[in-house]
Tab-separated table of C-alpha atoms and ligand atoms in Angstrom:
chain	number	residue	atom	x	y	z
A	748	UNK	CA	0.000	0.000	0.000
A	749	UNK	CA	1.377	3.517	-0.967
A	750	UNK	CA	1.608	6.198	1.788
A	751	UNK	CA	1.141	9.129	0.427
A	752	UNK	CA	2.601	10.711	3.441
A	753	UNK	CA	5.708	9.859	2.961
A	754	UNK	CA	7.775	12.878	1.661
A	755	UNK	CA	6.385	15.435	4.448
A	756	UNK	CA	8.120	18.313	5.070
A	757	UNK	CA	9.469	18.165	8.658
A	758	UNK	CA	6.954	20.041	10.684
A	759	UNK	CA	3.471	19.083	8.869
A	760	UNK	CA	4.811	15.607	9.354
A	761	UNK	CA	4.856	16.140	13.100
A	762	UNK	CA	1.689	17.556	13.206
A	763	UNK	CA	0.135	14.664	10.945
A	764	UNK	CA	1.446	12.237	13.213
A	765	UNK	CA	0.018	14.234	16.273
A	766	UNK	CA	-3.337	14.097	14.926
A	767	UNK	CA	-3.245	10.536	14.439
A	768	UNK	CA	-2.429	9.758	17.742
A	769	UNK	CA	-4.951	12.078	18.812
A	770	UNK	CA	-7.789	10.625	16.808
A	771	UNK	CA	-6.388	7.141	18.563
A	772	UNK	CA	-6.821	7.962	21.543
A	773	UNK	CA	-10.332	9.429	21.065
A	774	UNK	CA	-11.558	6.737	19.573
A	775	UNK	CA	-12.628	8.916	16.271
A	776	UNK	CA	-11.195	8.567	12.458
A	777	UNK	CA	-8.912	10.890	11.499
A	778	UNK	CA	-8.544	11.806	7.375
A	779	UNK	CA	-6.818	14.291	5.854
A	780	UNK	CA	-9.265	15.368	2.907
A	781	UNK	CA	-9.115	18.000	0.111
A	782	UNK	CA	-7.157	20.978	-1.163
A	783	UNK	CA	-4.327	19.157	0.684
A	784	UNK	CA	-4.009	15.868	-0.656
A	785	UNK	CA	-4.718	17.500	-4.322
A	786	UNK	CA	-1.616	19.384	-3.552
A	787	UNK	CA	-0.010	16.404	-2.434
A	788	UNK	CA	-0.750	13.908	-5.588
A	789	UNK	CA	0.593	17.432	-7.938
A	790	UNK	CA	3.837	17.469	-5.523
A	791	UNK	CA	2.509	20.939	-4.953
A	792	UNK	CA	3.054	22.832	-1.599
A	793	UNK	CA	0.090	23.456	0.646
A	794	UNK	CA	0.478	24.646	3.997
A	795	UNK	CA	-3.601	24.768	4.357
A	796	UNK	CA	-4.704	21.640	5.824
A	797	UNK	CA	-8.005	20.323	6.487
A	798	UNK	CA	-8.796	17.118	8.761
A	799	UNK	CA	-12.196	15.417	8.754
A	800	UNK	CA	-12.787	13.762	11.860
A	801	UNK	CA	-15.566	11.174	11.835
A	802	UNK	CA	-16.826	12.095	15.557
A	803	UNK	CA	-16.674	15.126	17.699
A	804	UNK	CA	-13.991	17.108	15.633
A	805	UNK	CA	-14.649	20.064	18.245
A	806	UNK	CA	-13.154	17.402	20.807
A	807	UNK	CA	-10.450	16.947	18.944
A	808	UNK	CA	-9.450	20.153	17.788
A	809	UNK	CA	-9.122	20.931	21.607
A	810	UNK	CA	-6.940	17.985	22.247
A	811	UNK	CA	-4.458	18.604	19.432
A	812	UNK	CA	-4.400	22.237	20.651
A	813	UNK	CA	-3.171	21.205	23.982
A	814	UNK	CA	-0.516	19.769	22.158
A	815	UNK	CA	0.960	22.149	19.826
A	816	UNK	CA	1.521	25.600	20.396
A	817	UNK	CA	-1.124	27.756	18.290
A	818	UNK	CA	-4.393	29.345	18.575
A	819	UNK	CA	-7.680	27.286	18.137
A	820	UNK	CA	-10.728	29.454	17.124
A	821	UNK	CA	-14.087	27.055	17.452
A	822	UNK	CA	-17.067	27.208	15.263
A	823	UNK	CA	-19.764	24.533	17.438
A	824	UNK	CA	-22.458	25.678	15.324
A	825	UNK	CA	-21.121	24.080	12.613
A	826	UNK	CA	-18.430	21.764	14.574
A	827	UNK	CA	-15.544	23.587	12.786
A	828	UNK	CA	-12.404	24.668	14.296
A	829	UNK	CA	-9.028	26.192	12.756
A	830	UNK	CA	-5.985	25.486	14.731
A	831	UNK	CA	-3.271	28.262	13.732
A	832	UNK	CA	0.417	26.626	14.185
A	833	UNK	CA	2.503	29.359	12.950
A	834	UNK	CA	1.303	32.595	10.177
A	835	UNK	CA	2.407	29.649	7.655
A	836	UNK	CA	1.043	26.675	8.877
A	837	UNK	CA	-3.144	26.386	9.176
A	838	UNK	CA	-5.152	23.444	10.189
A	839	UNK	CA	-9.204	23.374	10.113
A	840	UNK	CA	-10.929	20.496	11.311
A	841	UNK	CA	-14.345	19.270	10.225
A	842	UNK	CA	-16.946	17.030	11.847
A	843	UNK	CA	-18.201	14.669	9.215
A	844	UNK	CA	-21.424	16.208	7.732
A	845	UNK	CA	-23.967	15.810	5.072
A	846	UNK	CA	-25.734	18.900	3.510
A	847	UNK	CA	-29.043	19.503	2.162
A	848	UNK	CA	-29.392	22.704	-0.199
A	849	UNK	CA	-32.581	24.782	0.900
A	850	UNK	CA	-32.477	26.792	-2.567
A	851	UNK	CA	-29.542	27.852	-4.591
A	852	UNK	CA	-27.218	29.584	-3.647
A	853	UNK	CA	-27.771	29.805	0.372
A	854	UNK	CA	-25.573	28.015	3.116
A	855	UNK	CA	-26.505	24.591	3.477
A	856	UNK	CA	-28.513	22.820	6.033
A	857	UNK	CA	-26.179	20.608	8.112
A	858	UNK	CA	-26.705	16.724	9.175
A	859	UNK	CA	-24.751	14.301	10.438
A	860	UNK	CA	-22.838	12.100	8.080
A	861	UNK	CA	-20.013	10.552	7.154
A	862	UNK	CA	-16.652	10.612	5.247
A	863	UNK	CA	-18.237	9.636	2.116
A	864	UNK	CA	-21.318	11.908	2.315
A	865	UNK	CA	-18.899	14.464	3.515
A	866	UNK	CA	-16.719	14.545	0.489
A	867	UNK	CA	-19.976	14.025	-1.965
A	868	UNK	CA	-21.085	17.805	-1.370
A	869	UNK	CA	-17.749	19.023	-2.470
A	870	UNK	CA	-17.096	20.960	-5.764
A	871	UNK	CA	-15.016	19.153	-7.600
A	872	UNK	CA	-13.370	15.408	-8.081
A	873	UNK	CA	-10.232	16.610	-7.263
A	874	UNK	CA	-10.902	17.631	-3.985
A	875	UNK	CA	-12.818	14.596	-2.908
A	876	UNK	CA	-9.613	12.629	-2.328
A	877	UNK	CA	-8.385	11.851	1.524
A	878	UNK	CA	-5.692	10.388	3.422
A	879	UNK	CA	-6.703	7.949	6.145
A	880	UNK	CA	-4.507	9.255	9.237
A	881	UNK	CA	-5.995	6.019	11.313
A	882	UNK	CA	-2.877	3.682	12.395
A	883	UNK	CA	-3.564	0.633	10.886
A	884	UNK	CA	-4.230	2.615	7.474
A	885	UNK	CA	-1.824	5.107	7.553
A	886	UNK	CA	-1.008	6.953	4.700
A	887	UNK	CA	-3.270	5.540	2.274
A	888	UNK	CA	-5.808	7.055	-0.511
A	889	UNK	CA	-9.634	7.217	-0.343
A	890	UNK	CA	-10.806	8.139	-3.716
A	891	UNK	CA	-14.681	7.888	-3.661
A	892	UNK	CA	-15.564	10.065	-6.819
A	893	UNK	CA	-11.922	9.604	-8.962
A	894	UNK	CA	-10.077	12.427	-7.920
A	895	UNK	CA	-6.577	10.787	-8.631
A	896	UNK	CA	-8.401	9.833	-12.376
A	897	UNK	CA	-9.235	13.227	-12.829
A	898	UNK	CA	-5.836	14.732	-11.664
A	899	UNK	CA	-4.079	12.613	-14.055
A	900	UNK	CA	-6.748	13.398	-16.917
A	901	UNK	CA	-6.216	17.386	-15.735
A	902	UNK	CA	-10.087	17.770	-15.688
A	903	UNK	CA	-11.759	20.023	-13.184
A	904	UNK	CA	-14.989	18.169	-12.960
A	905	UNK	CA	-18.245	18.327	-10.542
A	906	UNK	CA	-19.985	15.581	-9.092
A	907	UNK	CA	-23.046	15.632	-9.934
A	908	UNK	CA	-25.080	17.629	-12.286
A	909	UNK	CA	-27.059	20.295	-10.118
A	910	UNK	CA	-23.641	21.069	-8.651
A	911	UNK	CA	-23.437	24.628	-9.991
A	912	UNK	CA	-27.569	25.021	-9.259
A	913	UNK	CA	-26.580	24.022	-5.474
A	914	UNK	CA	-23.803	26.796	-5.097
A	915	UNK	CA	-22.860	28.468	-8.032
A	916	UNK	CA	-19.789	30.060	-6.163
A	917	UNK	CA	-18.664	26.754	-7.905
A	918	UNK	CA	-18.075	28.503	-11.243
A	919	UNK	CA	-15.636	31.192	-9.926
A	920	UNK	CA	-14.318	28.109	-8.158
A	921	UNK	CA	-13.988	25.869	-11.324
A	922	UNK	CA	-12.340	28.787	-13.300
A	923	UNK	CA	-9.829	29.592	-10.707
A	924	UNK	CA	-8.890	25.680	-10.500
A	925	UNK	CA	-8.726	25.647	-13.972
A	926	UNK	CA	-6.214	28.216	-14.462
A	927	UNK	CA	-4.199	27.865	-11.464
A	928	UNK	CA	-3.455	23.774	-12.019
A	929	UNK	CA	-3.037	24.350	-15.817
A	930	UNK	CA	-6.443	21.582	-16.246
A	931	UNK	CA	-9.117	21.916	-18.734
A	932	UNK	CA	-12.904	22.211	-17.161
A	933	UNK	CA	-14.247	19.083	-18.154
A	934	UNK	CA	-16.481	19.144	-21.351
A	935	UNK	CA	-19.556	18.059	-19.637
A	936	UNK	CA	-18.781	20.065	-16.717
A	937	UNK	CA	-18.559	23.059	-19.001
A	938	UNK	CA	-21.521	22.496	-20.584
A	939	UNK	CA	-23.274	23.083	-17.161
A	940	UNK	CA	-21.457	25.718	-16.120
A	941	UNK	CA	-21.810	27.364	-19.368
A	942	UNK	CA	-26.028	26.881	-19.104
A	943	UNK	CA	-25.652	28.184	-15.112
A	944	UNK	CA	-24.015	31.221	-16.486
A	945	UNK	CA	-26.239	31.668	-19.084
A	946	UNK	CA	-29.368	31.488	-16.951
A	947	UNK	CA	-27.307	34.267	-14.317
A	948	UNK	CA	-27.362	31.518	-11.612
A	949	UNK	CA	-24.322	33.915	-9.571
A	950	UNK	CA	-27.433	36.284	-9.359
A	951	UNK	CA	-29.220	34.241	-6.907
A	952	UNK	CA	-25.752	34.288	-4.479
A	953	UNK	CA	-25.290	36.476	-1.931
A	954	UNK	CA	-23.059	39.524	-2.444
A	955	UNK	CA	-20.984	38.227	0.484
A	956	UNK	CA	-20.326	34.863	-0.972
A	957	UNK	CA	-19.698	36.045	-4.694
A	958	UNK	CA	-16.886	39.080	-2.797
A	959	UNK	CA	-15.418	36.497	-1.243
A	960	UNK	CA	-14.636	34.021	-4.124
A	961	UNK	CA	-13.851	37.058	-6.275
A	962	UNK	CA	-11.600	37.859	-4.074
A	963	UNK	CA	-10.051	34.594	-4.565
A	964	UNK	CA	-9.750	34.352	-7.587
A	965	UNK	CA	-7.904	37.932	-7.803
A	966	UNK	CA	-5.300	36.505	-5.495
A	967	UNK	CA	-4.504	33.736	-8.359
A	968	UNK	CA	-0.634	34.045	-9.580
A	969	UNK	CA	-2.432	33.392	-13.076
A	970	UNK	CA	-5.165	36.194	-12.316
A	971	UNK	CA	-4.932	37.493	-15.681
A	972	UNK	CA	-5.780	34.420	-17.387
A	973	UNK	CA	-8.811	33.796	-14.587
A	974	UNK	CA	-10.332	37.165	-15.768
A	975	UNK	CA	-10.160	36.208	-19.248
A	976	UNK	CA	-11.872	32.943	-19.139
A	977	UNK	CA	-14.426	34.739	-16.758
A	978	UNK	CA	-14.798	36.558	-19.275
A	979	UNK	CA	-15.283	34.268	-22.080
A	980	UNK	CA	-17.198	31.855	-19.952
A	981	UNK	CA	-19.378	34.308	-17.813
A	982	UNK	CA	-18.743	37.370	-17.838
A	983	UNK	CA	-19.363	40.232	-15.300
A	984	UNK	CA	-22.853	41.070	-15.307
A	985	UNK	CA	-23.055	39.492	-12.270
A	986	UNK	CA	-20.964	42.622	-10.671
A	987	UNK	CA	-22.265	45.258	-12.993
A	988	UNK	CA	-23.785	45.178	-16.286
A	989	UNK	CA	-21.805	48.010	-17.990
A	990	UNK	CA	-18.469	46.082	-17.350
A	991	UNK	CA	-16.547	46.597	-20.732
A	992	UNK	CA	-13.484	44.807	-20.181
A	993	UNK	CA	-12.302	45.394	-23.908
A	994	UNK	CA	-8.708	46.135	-25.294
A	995	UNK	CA	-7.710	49.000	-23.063
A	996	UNK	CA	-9.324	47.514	-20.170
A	997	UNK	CA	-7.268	44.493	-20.523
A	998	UNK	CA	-3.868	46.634	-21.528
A	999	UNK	CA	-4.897	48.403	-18.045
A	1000	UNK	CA	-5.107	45.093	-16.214
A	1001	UNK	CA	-1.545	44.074	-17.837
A	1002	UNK	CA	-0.176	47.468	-16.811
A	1003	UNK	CA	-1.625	46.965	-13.166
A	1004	UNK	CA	0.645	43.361	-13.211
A	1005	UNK	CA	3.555	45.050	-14.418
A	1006	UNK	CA	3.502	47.499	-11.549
A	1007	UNK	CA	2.975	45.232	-8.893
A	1008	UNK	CA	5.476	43.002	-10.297
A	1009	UNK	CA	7.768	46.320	-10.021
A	1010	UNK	CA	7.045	47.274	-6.597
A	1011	UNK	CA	7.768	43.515	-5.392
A	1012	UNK	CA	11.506	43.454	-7.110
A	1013	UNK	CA	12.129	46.689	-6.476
A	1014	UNK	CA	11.408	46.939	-2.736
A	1015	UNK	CA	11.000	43.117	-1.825
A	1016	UNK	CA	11.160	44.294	2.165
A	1017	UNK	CA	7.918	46.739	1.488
A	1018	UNK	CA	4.764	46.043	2.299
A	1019	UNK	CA	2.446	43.350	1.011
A	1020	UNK	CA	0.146	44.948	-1.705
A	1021	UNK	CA	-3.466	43.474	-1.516
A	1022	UNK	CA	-3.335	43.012	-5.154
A	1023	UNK	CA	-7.108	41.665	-5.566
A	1024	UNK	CA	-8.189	45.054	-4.546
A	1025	UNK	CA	-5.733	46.291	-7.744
A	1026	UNK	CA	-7.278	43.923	-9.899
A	1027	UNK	CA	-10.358	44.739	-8.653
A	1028	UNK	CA	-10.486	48.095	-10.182
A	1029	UNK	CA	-8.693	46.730	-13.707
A	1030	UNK	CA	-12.408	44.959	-13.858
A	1031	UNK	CA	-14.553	47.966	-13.221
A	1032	UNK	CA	-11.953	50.778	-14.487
A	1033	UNK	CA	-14.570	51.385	-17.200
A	1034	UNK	CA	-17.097	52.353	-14.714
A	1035	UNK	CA	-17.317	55.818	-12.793
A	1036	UNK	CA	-16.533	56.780	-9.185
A	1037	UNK	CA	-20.487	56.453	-8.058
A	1038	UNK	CA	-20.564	52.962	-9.706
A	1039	UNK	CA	-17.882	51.432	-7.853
A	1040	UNK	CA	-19.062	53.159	-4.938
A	1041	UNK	CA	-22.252	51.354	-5.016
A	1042	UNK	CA	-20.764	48.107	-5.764
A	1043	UNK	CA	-18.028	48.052	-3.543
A	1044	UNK	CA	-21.133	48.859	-0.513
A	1045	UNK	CA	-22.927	45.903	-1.845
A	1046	UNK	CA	-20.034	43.440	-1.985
A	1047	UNK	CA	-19.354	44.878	1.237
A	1048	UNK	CA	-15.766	45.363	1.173
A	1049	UNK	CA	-14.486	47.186	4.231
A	1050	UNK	CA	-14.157	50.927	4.542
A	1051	UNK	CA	-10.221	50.984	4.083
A	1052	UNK	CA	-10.714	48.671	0.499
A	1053	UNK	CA	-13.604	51.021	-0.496
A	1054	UNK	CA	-11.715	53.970	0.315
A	1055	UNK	CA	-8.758	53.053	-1.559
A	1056	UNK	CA	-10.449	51.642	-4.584
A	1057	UNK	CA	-12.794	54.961	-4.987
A	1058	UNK	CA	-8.994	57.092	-4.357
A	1059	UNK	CA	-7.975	55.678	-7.740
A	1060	UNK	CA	-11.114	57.516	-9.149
A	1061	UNK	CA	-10.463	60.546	-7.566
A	1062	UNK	CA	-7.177	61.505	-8.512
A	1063	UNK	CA	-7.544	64.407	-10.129
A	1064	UNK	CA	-6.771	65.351	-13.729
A	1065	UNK	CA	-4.506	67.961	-12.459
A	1066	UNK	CA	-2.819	65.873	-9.811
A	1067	UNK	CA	-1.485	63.539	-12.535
A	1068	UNK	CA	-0.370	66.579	-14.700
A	1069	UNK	CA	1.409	67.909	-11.684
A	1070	UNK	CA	3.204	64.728	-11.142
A	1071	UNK	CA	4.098	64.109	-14.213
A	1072	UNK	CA	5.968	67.485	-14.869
A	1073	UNK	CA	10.205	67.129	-14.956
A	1074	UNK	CA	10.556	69.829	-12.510
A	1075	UNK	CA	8.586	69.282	-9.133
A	1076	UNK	CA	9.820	69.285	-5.711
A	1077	UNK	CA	9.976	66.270	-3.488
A	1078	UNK	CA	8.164	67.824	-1.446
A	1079	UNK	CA	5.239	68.283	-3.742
A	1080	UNK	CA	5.520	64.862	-4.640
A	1081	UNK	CA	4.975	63.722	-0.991
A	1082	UNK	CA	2.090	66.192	-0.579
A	1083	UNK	CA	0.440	64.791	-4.047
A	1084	UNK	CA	1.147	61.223	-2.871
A	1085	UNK	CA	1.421	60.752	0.771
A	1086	UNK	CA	-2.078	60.496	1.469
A	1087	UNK	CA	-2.939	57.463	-1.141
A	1088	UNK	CA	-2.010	54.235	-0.434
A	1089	UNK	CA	0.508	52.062	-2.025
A	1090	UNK	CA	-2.046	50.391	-3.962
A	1091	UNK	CA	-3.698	53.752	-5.291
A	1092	UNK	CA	-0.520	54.938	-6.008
A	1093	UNK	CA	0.347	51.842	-8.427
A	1094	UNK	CA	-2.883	52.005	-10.167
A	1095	UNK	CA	-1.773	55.719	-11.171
A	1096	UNK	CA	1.444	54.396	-12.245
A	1097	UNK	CA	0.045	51.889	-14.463
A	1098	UNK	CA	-2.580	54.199	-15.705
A	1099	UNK	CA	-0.741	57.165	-17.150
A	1100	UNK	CA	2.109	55.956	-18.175
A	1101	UNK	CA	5.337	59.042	-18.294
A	1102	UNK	CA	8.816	58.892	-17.032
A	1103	UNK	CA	8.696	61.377	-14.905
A	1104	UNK	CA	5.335	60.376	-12.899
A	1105	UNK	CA	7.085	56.638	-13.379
A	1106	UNK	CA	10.208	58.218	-11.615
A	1107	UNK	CA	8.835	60.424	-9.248
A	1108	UNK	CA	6.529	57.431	-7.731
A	1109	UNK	CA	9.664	55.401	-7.958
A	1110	UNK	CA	11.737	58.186	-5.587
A	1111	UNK	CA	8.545	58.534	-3.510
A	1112	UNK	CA	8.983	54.484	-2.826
A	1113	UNK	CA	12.627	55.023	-1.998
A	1114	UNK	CA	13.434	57.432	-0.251
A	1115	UNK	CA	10.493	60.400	0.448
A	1116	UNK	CA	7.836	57.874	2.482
A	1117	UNK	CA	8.714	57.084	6.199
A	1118	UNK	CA	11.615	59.826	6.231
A	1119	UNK	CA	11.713	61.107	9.989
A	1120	UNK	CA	12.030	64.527	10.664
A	1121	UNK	CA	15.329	65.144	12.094
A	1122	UNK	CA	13.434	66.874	15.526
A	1123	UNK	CA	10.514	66.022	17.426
A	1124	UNK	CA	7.519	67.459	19.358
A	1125	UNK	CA	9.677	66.954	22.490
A	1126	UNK	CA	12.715	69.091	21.174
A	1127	UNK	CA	10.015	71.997	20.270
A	1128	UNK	CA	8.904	72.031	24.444
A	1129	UNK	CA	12.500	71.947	25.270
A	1130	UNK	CA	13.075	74.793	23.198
A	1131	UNK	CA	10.462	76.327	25.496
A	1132	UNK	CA	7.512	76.303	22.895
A	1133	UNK	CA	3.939	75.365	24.179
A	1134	UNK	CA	2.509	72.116	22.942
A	1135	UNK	CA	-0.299	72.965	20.108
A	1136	UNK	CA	-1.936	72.012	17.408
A	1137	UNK	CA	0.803	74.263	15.844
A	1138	UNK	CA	3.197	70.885	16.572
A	1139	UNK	CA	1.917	69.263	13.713
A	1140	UNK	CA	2.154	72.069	10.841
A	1141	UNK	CA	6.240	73.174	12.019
A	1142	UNK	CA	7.230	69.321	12.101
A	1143	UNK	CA	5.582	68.932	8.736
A	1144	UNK	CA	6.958	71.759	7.440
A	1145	UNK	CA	10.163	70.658	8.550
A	1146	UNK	CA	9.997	67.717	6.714
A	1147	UNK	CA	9.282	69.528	3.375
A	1148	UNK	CA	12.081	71.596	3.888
A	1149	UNK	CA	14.350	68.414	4.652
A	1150	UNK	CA	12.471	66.482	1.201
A	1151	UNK	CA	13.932	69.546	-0.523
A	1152	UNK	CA	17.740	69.273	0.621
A	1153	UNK	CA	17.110	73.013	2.918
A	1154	UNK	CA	17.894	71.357	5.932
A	1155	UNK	CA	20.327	68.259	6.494
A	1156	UNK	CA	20.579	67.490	10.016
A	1157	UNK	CA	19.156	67.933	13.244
A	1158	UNK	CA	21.185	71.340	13.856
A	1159	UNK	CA	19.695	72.879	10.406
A	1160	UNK	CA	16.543	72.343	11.847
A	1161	UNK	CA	16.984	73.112	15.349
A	1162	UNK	CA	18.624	76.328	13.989
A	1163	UNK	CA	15.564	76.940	11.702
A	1164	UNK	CA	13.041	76.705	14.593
A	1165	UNK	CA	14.914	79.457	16.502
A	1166	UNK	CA	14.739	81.778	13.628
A	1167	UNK	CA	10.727	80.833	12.838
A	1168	UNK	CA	9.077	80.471	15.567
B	1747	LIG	P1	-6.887	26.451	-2.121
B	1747	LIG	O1	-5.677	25.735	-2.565
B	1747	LIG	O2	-7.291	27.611	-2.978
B	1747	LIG	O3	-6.962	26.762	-0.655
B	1747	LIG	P2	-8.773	24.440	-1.527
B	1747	LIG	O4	-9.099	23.250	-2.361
B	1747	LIG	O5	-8.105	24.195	-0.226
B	1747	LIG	O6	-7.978	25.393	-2.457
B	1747	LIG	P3	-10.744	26.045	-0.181
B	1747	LIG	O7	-11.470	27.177	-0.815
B	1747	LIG	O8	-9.799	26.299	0.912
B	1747	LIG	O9	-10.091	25.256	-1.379
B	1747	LIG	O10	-11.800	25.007	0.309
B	1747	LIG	C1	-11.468	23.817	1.003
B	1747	LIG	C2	-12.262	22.653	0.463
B	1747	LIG	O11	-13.636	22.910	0.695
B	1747	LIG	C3	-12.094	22.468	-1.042
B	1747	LIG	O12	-11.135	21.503	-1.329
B	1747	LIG	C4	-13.457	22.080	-1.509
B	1747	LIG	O13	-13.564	20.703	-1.612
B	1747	LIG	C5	-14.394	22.549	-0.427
B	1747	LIG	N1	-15.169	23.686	-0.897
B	1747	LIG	C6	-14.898	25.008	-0.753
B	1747	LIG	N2	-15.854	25.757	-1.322
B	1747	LIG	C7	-16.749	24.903	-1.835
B	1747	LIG	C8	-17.963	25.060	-2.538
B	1747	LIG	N3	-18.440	26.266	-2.847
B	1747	LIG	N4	-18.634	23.946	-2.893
B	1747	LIG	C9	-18.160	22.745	-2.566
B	1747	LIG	N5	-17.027	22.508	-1.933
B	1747	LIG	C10	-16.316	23.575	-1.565
């Protein structure tokens, strides 16, 4: 018998192992099911690992906490926990369940069930396989529905043929396996998905479930590619009917990979970008400021996405004509710049394309954001100035001056605070 557990790496091995035991001595089966073991079978890496304990997996979540060092966060309504190990390394535990679909597109009912009726409501074949973690079958492959088949065939294919009526999150989902793996959607497959798209199934979703799979699917290394077949499969009435996506839409979305692509190699210690939010507004760049507006509300995408997405909008025509002139100041760069985030700030740079806007973001990357100002609040009460509001505008202004190469060290501006103020 194979064990397709073999070739662990080092510390999911350990916790593998743990969880066997575990499910031992609790007298409850133990499989490792999904995502996972597709990884696995592809010799893929997949720190995102699911367990399906036939039992109480709420029981055993707890135990296998006490054991490891990480954070368990319960769900008993729907016997669900997630067991944090490290910001890498994730482990969510399921109590075997069957579903029943009240209408489409709503959260299931829940029953209990077991590992075969557990893997039967999932979306595709190739995340029905498992790996018994039970002693005496250590290691080995359940494959109810052919998953390994279908691996080997490279077919993202459904289970049954109301799949995409049940949940048609499952053709965001199918897409986004399909271009990630490199697989074909199986023909049958597509014919249903193509008939659920036709008859705007991802209408009857809620706007909750659709954000969060289109978020998803903008996180995809291959995102351009998703968006295309979206588009040729589905396309994206089912945010807004005046989507365009055309030729410039599509240069746009190039443009916005080619800047984050720039930001990561050129300042691969900065901050991570959320780049679905980028890609986000490639998709609806045809639209205007009040559009997006109202979709992003009915998505519901936090304040902080909304705000940045709608930013990209508001940059004004003569913002990007002042930043793209030779001859501006640093400081007027920071002013123009400081208060958009990274993210806005790339979708300019991919919009309107000029060297000097290219170079002046580029500088405002490097060297203008986070500089310190060479004195703080403290040093202006020592100098015998009352605290104010007043703080705030002389320490900024500081920091222009220092942008601008007026004053180099902390003596320059000491000295410059004596004459001023
Ligand atoms: P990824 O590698 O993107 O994390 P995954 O296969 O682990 O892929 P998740 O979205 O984490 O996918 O979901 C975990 C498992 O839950 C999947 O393998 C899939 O079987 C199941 N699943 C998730 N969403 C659905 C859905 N809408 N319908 C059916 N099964 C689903």
């Amino acid at each position: 018998m194979k064990n397709y557990l073999d070739n662990l790496p080092k510390d999911i091995d350990k916790l593998i192992n743990l969880a066997s035991r575990v499910a031992r001595k609790q007298g409850v089966r133990a499989y490792l099911v999904g995502g996972v073991v597709r990884d696995l079978i592809l010799g893929v890496d997949n720190f995102d690992l699911d367990i399906v304990i036939e039992g109480d997996g709420l029981a055993f979540g707890s135990e296998l906490a006490r054991k490891v060092t990480g954070r368990l966060v319960t769900h008993p309504r729907f016997g669900t926990a997630t067991l944090m190990i490290s910001n890498k390394i994730k482990l969510d535990i399921a109590t075997c369940r069957s579903e029943i679909y009240q209408e489409p597109g709503s959260l299931p009912l829940v029953s209990a069930g077991a590992l075969q009726d557990d893997l039967a409501r999932r979306d595709f074949t190739i995340n029905t396989l498992a790996i018994d973690l039970m002693p005496d079958r250590f290691g080995s492959l359940i494959d109810f529905y052919h998953g390994k088949r279908d691996l080997k065939l490279k077919f993202v294919r459904i289970l049954h043929n109301l799949s995409f009526i049940d949940d048609p999150t499952r053709i965001l989902r199918a897409v986004r396996f399909e271009q990630r793996l490199g697989f074909r959607i199986e023909p049958h497959t597509l014919r249903l998905l193509k008939e659920s798209a036709k008859a705007n199934m991802l209408r009857c979703v809620s706007p909750h479930r659709l954000r969060d799979e289109i978020i998803l699917m903008l996180r995809e290394p291959e995102v351009i590619r998703c968006i295309l077949r979206m588009k040729q499969l589905v396309g994206f009435n089912f945010i807004h009917p005046h989507i365009k996506l055309d030729r410039s839409n599509l240069d746009y979305l190039r443009a916005v990979k080619r800047e984050i692509n720039w930001f990561y190699n050129n300042f691969p210690k900065g901050r991570e970008l959320d780049v679905w939010l980028m890609y986000f507004v490639g998709i609806v760049s045809n639209l205007n400021a009040n559009q997006v507006d109202r979709i992003c509300k009915r998505f519901g995408f936090r304040k902080g996405e909304i705000k940045r997405i709608i930013s990209y909008y508001k940059f004004s025509r003569q913002k990007v004509k002042c930043i793209s002139k030779k001859d501006i100041s640093p400081s007027q760069i920071y002013r123009i710049l400081e208060p958009l985030s990274f993210e806005t700030i790339l979708l300019i740079k991919a919009k309107y394309k000029n060297r000097f806007l290219d170079s002046h973001i580029k500088n405002f990357f490097e060297y203008y954001n986070g500089a310190r100002v060479y004195i703080s609040g403290r040093d202006l009460t020592q100098i015998g100035l009352r605290p104010s509001p007043d703080f705030r505008k002389i320490l900024t202004r500081l920091l222009y001056l220092q942008l601008d190469g007026k004053i180099n060290s902390r003596q320059e501006a000491l000295e410059w605070i004596s004459r001023f103020c």
